[in-house]
Short mmCIF file of C-alpha atoms in Angstrom, two decimals:
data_model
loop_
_atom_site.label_atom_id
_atom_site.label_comp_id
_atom_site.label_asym_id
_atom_site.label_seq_id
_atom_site.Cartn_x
_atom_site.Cartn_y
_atom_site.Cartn_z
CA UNK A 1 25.20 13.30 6.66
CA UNK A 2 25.92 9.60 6.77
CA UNK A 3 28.17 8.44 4.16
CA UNK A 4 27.66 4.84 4.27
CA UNK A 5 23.85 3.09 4.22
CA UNK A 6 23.30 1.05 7.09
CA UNK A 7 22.62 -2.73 5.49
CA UNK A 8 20.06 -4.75 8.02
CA UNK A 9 18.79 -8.47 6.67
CA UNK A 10 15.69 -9.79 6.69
CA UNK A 11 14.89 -13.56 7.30
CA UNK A 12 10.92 -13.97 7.51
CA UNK A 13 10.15 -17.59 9.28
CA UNK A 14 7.45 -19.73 8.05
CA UNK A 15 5.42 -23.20 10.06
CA UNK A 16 7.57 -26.30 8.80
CA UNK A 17 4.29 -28.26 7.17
CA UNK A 18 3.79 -26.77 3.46
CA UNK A 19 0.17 -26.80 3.79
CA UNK A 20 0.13 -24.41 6.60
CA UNK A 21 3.11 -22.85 4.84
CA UNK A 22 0.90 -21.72 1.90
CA UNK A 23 -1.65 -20.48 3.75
CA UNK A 24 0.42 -18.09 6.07
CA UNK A 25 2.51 -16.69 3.25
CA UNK A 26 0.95 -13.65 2.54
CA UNK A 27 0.92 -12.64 6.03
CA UNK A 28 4.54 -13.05 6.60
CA UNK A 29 5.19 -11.36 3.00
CA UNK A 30 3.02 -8.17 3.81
CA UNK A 31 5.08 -7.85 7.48
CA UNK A 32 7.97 -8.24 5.77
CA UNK A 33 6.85 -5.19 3.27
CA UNK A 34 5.90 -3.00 6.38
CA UNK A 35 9.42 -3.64 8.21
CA UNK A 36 11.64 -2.99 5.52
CA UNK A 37 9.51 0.34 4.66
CA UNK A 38 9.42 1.09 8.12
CA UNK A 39 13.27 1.24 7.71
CA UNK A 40 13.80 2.15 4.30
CA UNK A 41 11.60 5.32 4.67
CA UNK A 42 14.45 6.65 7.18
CA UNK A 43 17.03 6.77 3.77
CA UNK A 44 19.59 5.95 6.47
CA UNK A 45 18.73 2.10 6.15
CA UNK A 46 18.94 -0.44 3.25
CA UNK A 47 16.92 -3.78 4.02
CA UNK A 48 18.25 -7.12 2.15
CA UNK A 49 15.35 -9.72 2.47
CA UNK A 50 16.04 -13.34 1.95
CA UNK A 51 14.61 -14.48 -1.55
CA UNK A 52 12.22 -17.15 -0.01
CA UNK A 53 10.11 -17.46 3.43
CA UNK A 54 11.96 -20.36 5.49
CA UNK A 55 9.81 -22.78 6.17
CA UNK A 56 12.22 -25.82 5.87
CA UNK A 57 15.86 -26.36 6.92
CA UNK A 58 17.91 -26.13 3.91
CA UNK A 59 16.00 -22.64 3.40
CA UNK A 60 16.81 -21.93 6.72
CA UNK A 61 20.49 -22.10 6.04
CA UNK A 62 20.19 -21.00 2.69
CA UNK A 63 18.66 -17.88 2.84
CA UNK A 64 21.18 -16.91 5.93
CA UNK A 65 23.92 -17.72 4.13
CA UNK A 66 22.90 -15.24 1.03
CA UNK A 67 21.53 -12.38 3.40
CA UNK A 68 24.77 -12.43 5.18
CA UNK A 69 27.12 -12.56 2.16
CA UNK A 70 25.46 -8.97 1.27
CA UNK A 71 27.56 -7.50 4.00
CA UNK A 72 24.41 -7.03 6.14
CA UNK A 73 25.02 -5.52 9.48
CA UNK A 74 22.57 -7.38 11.81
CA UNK A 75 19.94 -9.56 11.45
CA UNK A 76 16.19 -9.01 11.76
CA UNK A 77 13.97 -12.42 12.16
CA UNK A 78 9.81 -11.63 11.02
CA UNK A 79 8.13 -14.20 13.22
CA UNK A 80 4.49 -12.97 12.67
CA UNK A 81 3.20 -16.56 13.20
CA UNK A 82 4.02 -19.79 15.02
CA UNK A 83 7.03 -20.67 13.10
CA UNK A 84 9.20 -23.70 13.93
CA UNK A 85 11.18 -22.51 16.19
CA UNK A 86 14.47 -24.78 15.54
CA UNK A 87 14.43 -22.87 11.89
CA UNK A 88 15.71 -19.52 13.21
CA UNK A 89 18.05 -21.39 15.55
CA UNK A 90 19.95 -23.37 12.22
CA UNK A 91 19.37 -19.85 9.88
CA UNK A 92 21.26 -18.04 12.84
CA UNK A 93 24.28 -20.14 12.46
CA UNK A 94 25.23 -19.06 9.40
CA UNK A 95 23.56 -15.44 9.45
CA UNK A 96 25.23 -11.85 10.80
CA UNK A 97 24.66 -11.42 14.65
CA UNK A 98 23.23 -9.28 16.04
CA UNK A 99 19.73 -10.46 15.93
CA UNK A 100 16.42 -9.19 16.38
CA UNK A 101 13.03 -11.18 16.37
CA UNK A 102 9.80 -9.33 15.44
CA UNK A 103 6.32 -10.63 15.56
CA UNK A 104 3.19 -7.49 15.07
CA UNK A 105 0.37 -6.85 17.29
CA UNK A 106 -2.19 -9.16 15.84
CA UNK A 107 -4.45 -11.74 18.07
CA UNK A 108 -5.69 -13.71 14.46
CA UNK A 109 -2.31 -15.88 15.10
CA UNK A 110 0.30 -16.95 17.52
CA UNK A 111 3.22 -14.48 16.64
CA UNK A 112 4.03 -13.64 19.67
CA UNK A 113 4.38 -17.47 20.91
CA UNK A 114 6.21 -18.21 17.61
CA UNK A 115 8.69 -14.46 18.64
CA UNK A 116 9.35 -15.83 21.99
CA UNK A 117 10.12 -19.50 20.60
CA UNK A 118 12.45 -18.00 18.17
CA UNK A 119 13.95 -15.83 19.90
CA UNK A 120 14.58 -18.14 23.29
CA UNK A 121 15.68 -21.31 21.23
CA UNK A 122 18.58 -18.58 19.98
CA UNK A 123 19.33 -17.41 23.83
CA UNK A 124 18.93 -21.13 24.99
CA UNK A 125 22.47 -21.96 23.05
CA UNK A 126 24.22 -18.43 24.14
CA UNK A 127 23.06 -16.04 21.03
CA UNK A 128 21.93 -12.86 22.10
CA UNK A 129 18.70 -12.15 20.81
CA UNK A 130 16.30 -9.03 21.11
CA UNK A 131 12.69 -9.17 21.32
CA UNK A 132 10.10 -6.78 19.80
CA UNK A 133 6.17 -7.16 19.89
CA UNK A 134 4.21 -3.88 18.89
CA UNK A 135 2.38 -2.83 15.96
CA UNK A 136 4.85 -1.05 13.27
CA UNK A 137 2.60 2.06 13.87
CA UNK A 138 3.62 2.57 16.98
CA UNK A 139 6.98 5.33 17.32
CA UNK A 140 8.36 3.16 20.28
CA UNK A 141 8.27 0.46 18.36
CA UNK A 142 9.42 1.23 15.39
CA UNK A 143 12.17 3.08 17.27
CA UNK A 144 13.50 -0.01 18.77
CA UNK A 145 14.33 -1.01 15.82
CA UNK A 146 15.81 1.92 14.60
CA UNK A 147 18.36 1.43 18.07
CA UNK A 148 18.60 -2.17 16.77
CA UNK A 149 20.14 -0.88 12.88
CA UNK A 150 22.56 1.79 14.36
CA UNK A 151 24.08 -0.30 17.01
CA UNK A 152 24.76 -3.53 14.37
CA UNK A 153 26.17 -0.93 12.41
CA UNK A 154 28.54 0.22 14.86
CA UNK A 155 29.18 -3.22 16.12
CA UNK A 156 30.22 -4.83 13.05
CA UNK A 157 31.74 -1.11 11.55
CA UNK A 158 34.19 -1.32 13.96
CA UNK A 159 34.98 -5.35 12.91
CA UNK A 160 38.12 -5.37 10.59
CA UNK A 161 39.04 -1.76 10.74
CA UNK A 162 42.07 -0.58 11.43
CA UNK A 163 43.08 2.49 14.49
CA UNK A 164 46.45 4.46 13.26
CA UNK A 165 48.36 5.58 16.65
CA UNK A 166 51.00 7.96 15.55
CA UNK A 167 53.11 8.59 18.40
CA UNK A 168 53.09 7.07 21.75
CA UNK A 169 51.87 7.72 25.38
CA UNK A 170 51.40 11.40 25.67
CA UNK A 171 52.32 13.30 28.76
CA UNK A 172 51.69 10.41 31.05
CA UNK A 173 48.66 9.67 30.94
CA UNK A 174 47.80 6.45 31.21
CA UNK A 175 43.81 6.22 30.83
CA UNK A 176 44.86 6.94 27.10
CA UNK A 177 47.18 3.61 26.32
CA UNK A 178 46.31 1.33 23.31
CA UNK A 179 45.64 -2.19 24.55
CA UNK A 180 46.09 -3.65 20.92
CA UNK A 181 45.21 -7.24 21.93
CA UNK A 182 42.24 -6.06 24.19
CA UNK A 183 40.69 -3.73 20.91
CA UNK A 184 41.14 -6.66 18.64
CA UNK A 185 39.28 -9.02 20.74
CA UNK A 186 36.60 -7.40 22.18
CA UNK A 187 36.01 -4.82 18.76
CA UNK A 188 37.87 -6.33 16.21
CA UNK A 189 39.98 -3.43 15.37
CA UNK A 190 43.72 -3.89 14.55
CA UNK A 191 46.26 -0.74 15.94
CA UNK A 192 49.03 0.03 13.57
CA UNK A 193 51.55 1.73 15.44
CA UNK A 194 53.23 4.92 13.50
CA UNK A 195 56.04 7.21 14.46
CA UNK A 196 55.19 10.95 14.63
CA UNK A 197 58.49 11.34 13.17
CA UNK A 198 56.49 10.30 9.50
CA UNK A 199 54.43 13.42 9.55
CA UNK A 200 57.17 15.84 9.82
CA UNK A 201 59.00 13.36 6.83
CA UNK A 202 55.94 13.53 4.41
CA UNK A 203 55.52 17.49 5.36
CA UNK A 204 58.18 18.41 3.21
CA UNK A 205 56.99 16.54 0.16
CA UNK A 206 54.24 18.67 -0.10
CA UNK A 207 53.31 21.17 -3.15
CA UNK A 208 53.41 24.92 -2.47
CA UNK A 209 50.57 24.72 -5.08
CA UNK A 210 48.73 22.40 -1.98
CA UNK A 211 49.74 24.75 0.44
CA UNK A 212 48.56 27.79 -1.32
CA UNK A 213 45.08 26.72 -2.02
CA UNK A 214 44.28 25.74 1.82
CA UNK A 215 45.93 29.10 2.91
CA UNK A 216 43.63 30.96 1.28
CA UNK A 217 40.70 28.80 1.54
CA UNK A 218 41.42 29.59 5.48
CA UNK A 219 42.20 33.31 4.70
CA UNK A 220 38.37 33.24 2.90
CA UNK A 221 36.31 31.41 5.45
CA UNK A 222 37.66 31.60 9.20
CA UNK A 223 36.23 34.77 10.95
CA UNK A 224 40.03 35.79 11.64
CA UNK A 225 43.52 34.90 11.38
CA UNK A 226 45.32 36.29 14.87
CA UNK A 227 48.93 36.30 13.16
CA UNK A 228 51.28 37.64 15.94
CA UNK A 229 54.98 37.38 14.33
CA UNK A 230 55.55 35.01 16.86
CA UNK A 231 53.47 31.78 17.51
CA UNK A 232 51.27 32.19 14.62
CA UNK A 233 52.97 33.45 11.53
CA UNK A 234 52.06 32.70 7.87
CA UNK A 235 55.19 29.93 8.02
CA UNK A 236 53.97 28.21 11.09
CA UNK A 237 49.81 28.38 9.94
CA UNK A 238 51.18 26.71 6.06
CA UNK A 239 53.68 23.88 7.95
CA UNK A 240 50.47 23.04 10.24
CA UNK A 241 48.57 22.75 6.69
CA UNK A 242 52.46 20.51 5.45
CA UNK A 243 51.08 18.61 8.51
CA UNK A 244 47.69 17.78 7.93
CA UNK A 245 48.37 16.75 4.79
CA UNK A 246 51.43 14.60 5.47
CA UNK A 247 48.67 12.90 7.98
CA UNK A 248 46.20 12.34 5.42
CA UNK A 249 49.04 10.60 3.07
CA UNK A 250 49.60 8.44 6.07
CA UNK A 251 46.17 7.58 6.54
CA UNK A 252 45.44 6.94 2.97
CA UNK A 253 48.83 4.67 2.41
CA UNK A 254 47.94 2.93 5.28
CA UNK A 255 44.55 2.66 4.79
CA UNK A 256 43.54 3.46 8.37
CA UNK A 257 39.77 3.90 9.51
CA UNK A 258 40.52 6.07 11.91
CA UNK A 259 43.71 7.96 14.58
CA UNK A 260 45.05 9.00 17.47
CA UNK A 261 47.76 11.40 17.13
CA UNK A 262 50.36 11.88 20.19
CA UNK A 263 51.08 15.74 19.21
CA UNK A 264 52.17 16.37 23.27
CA UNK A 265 54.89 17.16 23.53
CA UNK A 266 57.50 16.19 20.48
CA UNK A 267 55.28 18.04 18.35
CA UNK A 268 53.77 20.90 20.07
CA UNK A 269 57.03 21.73 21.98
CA UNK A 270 59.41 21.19 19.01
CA UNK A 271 57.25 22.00 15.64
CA UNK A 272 53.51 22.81 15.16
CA UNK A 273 50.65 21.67 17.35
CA UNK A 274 48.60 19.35 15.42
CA UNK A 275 45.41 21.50 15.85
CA UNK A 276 44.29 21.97 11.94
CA UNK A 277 43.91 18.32 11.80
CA UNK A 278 42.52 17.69 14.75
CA UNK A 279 40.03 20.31 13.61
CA UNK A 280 39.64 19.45 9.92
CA UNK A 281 40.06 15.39 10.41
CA UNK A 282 36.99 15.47 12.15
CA UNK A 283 34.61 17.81 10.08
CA UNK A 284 32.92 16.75 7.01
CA UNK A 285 34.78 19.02 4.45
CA UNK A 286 38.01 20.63 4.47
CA UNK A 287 40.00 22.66 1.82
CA UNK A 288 39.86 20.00 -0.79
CA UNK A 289 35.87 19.80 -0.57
CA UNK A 290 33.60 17.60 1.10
CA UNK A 291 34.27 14.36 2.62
CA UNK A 292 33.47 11.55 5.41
CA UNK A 293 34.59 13.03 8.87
CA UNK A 294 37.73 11.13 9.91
CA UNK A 295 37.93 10.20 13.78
CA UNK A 296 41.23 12.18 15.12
CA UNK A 297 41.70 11.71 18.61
CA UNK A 298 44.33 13.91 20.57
CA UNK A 299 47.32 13.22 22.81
CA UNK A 300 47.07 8.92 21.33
CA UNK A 301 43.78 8.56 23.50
CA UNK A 302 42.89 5.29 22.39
CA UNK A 303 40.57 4.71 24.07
CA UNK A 304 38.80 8.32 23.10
CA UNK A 305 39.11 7.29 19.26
CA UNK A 306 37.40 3.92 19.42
CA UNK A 307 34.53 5.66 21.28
CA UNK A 308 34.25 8.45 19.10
CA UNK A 309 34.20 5.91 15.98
CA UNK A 310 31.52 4.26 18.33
CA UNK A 311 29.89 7.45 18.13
CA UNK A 312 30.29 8.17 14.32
CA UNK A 313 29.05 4.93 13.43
CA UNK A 314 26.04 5.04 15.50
CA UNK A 315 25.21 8.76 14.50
CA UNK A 316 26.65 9.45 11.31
CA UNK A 317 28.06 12.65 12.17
CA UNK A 318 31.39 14.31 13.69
CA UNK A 319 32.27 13.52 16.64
CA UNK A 320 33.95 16.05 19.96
CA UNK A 321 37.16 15.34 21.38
CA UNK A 322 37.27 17.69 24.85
CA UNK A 323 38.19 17.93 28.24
CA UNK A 324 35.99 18.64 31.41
CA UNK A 325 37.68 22.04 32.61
CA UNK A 326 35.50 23.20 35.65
CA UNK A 327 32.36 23.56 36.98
CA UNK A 328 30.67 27.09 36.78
CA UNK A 329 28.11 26.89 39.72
CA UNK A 330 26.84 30.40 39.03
CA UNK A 331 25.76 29.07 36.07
CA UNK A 332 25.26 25.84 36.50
CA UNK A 333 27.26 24.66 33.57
CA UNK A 334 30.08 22.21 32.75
CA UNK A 335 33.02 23.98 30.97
CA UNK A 336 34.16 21.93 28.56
CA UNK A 337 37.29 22.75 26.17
CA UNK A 338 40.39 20.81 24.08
CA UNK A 339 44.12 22.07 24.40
CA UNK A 340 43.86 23.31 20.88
CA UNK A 341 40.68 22.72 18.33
CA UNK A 342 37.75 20.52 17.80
CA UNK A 343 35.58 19.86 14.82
CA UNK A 344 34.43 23.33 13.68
CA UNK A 345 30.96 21.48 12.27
CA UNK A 346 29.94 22.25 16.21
CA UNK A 347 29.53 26.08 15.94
CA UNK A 348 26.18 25.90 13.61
CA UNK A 349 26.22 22.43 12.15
CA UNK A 350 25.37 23.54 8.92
CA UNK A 351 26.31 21.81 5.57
CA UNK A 352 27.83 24.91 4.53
CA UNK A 353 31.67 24.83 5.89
CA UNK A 354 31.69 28.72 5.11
CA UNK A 355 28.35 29.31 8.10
CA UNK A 356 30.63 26.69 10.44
CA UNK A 357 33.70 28.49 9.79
CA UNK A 358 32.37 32.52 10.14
CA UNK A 359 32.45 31.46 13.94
CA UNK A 360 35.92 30.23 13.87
CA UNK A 361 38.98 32.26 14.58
CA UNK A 362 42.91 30.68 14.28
CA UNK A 363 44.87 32.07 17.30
CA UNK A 364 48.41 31.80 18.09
CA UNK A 365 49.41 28.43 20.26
CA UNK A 366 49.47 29.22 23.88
CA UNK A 367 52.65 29.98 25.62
CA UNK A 368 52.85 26.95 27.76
CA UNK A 369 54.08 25.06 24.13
CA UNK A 370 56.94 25.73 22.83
CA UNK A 371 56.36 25.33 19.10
CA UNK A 372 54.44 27.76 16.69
CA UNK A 373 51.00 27.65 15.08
CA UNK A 374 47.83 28.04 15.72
CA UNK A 375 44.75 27.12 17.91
CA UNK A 376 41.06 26.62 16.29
CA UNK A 377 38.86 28.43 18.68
CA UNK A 378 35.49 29.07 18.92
CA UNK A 379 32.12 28.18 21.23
CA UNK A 380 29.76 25.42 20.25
CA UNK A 381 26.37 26.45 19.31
CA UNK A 382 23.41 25.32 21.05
CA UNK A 383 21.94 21.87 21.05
CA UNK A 384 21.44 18.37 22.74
CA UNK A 385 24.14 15.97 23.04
CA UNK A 386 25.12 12.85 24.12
CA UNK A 387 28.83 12.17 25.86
CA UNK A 388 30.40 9.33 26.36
CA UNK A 389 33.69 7.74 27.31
CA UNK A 390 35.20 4.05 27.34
CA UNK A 391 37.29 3.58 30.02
CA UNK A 392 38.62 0.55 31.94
CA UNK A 393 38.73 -0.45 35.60
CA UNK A 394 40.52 -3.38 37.11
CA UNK A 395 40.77 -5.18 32.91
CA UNK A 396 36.93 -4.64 32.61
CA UNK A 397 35.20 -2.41 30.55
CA UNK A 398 33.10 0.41 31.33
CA UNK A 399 31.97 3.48 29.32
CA UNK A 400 30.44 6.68 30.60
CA UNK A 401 26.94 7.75 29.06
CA UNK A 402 25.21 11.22 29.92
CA UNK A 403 23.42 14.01 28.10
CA UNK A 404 23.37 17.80 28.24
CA UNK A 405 22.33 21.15 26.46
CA UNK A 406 24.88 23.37 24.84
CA UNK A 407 24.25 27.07 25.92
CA UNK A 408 25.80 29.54 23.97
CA UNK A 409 28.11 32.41 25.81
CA UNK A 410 29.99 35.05 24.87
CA UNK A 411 33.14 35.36 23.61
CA UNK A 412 34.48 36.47 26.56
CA UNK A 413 33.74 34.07 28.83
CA UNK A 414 36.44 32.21 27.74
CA UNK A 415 38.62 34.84 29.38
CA UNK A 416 37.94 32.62 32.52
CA UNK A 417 39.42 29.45 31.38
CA UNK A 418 41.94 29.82 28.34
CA UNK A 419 40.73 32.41 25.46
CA UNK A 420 42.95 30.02 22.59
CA UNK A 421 40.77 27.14 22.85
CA UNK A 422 37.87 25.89 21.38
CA UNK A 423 34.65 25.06 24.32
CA UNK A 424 31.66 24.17 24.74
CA UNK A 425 29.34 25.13 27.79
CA UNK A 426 27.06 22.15 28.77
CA UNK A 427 24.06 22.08 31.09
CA UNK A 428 24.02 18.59 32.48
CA UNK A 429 21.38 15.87 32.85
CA UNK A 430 23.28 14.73 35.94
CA UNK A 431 24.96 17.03 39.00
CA UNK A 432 29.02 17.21 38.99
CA UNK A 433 28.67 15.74 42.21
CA UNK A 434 27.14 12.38 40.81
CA UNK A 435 29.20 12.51 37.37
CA UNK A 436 32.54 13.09 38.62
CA UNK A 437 33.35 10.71 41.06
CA UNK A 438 32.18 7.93 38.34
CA UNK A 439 34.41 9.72 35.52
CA UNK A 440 37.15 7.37 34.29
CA UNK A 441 39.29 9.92 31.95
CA UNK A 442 39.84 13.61 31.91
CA UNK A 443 38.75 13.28 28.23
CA UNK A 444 35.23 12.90 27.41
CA UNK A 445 33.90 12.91 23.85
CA UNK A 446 30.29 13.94 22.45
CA UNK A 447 27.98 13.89 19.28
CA UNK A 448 25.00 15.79 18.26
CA UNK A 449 21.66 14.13 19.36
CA UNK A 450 20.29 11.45 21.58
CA UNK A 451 22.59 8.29 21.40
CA UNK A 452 21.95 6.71 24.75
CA UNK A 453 19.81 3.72 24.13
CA UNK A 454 22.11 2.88 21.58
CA UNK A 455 25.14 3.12 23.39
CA UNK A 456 23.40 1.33 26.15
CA UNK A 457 22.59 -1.77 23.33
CA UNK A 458 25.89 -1.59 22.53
CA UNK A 459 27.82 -1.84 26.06
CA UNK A 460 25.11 -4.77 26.82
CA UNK A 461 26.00 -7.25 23.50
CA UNK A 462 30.04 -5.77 24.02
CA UNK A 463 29.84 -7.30 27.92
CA UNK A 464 30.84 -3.51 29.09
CA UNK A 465 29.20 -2.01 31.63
CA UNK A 466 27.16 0.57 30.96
CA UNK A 467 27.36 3.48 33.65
CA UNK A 468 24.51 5.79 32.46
CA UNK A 469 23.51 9.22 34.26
#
C-alpha cells in the first residue's frame, strides 16, 4: 500500500592508493549489487548508487553531493574493505543523514576494520552513525537494514511538511497542544493554524451533484445506515459529507501533509461531528476512489497526528486514532475505542473498500453532543499491532511503544462501553498495571504490524526517549 518509494543512497568506499584501488573494485562493485538487491527486491525501496567508487576526496564529495540531490532519504556507506577512513567522514558532509556503514562477513579482507573506521571517524565529530557486519544472507541482517530505510524515511518525510490544526485546544486537554516552535525544530514540520469556522464556509460551496454521489456510494457499501429522524437524518449524514469535503478543499489549497481537527465542542455541539472524515481521511479510498491515507487526528491532538504520520511513514499504511477505555480483566483485554470513527481499513484490511465497509454501520451521534450526524462504528478485525504515543514530560520528549493482538468480539460487547463507537479489543504485550502508570495521553494511536525497532531507531537519532513495553 505505500504510495511513495522509499529512496536510500549508496556511497561504496574504496583504499585511497589507485593501485590497491583497482584491485579491490570488483569486490566493492559486487557488494554494492547484493545491497541494493537486497533492498530493491522488497519493491518498497529504490537504491541511488553513486556513479563512481570513492577512493579519493573530490569523489568523496562528489558522489555525496549527486546521491543526495536525488532526494535520497538516508545514506548507506559499503565499506567491504579497509577504506580510508577520512573519505566517508568528507562524503558525509555533504550527503543525507542518517547514515549507515556496512561491511559483509568475509575474513579475505579487513571490512570490518575499514566499517568500524568509517563509521567511528563519523561518530568522532558528532554524526550518528549505525553499524552493520553480517552476511546479506542472513534475515537479521538484512532486516537491520530494512529498520535503517523506513526510519530515514520517516525522519526526513516529516522534514518540510506542513501539520493543518483547524480549531484550537479541545475540551481542555492539554497533552494535545501544538508546540509549533518545538515540531519545527526537533521534526521540521511547520503548523498552519486554521479556523474551524472555514469548514462550515467551504460546506456550502459544495455541488449537490458531490453530495449525491458519496450518499449513495455510502447507501451501497456500509452494512447499515441507522437513520433515526433525529441525530442521524439524510440532511445531517449529506452536511457531514459538505464537511469532509470542505476539509479536503482546505487541505488541498493549503497544501497540508497532514491535520488535526478540533471538532469538540463548536462542531459536535453546534453542527455535525466530524466523524466521516475522521473515518475517510485516514483510509486509503473514499467515495471519489482510491487514494494516499491522509493523517486526521481528533480533538487538535498534535501531538497524536505527528505520531501517527510517524507511523504512516514508517509503515505505509493507515494509521488508528483511539482512546484507552477500560480494562476487561475477565478477559484480559484492553478496550480501546474513539468518540466517533476510525479508519474503516481496520475491520478486514482488504484493498477492497466494499469487504472494509460490509463491517461498518453509520449510527446516530450520541446524546451527550448536541449536534446531528453520525458515528462510524464497527470492531477491528484481528491482527498484530504496534501503538504508540509522543508525549512530553517536563519540555522533553518521550513516546510510548507497545504491541498487542486484536481479538475479535461480538457486536454486543460494545453494549458495555458505548454501542456508537468504533473499538478495538487488544490483548497486550505488557500488564495495565505496568502500561498505565507510564501512559502520557488518554489518546494512543496504532498501525498494523511490528513497528517497534523502528520507532525505537527513530526516538534514539530524534534525542526522545524511548519508553518501550
Amino acid at each position: 500500500m505505500r504510495f511513495r518509494m522509499i529512496r536510500i543512497g549508496l556511497l561504496s568506499f574504496s583504499d585511497g592508493r589507485e593501485r590497491v584501488h583497482k584491485n579491490l573494485s570488483p569486490i566493492i562493485e559486487e557488494t554494492a549489487r547484493q545491497i541494493r538487491k537486497k533492498l530493491e527486491d522488497t519493491e518498497k525501496i529504490e537504491v541511488i548508487s553513486g556513479k563512481e567508487i570513492i577512493w579519493q576526496h573530490a569523489q568523496a564529495r562528489e558522489q555525496a553531493r549527486f546521491v543526495a540531490s536525488q532526494g535520497v532519504d538516508g545514506t548507506i556507506l559499503n565499506v567491504p574493505v579497509f577504506a580510508f577512513p577520512n573519505l566517508a567522514r568528507i562524503a558525509c558532509q555533504f550527503a543525507q543523514a542518517p547514515f549507515l556503514a556496512f561491511s559483509p562477513l568475509f575474513g579475505g579482507l579487513p571490512g570490518l576494520g575499514g566499517m568500524l573506521g568509517a563509521s567511528n571517524a563519523l561518530e568522532q565529530v558528532g554524526i550518528p552513525c549505525e553499524k552493520v557486519y553480517g552476511s546479506l544472507n542472513d534475515k537479521d541482517v538484512t532486516d537491520k537494514l530494512l529498520v535503517f530505510c523506513r526510519t530515514a524515511h520517516a525522519l526526513n518525510g516529516l522534514r518540510g511538511r506542513v501539520l493543518g490544526l483547524i480549531g484550537g485546544r479541545s475540551i481542555g486537554m492539554v497533552t494535545g497542544e501544538a508546540s509549533p516552535d518545538v515540531y519545527s525544530s526537533l521534526f521540521g514540520v511547520d503548523v498552519d493554524h486554521i479556523d474551524q469556522l472555514e469548514i462550515i464556509r467551504r460546506s456550502s460551496q459544495v455541488t449537490s451533484e458531490r453530495i449525491n454521489h458519496a450518499f449513495h456510494w455510502l447507501e451501497k457499501n456500509v452494512k447499515s445506515i441507522e437513520f433515526d429522524s433525529k441525530k442521524l437524518t439524510q440532511e445531517s449524514l449529506e452536511d457531514q459529507i459538505r464537511n469532509y469535503y470542505a476539509t479536503k478543499s482546505i487541505i488541498e489549497d493549503r497544501q497540508l501533509d497532514f491535520v488535526a481537527v478540533k471538532c469538540h465542542y463548536e462542531m459536535s455541539e453546534y453542527y455535525f461531528t466530524q466523524c466521516l472524515s475522521a473515518a475517510f481521511m485516514n483510509d486509503p479510498y473514499d467515495w471519489d476512489g482510491k487514494k494516499e491515507p491522509l493523517v486526521f487526528s481528533c480533538e487538535a491532538d498534535t501531538d497524536a497526528a505527528v505520531t501517527m504520520q510517524i507511523l504512516k511513514l514508517l509503515s505505509g499504511k493507515p494509521v488508528i486514532f483511539t482512546d484507552l477505555r477500560h480494562f476487561d480483566s475477565e478477559n484480559d483485554i484492553m478496550v480501546l475505542c474513539n468518540c466517533g470513527a476510525m479508519s474503516t481499513w481496520y475491520t478486514k484490511q482488504s484493498e477492497n473498500p466494499s469487504e472494509n465497509l460490509k463491517e461498518v454501520s453509520l449510527v446516530p451521534v450520541i446524546e451527550k453532543y448536541g449536534g446531528s450526524g453520525c458515528h462510524v462504528r464497527y470492531i477491528a478485525g484481528e491482527g498484530e499491532m504496534t501503538f504508540a504515543r509522543l508525549y512530553r514530560k517536563a519540555g522533553q520528549y518521550h513516546m510510548t511503544i507497545f504491541s498487542g493482538e486484536v481479538k475479535k468480539f461480538p457486536i454486543e460487547k460494545l453494549d458495555e462501553t458505548c454501542p456508537a463507537w468504533p473499538h478495538l479489543f487488544v490483548k497486550l504485550s505488557v500488564s495495565p498495571e505496568e502500561l498505565i502508570p507510564n501512559l502520557g495521553s488518554n489518546h494512543i494511536h496504532a498501525v498494523a504490524g511490528d513497528f517497534a525497532a523502528e520507532l525505537k531507531k527513530f526516538c534514539k537519532l530524534k534525542n526522545i526517549v524511548a519508553e518501550i513495553f
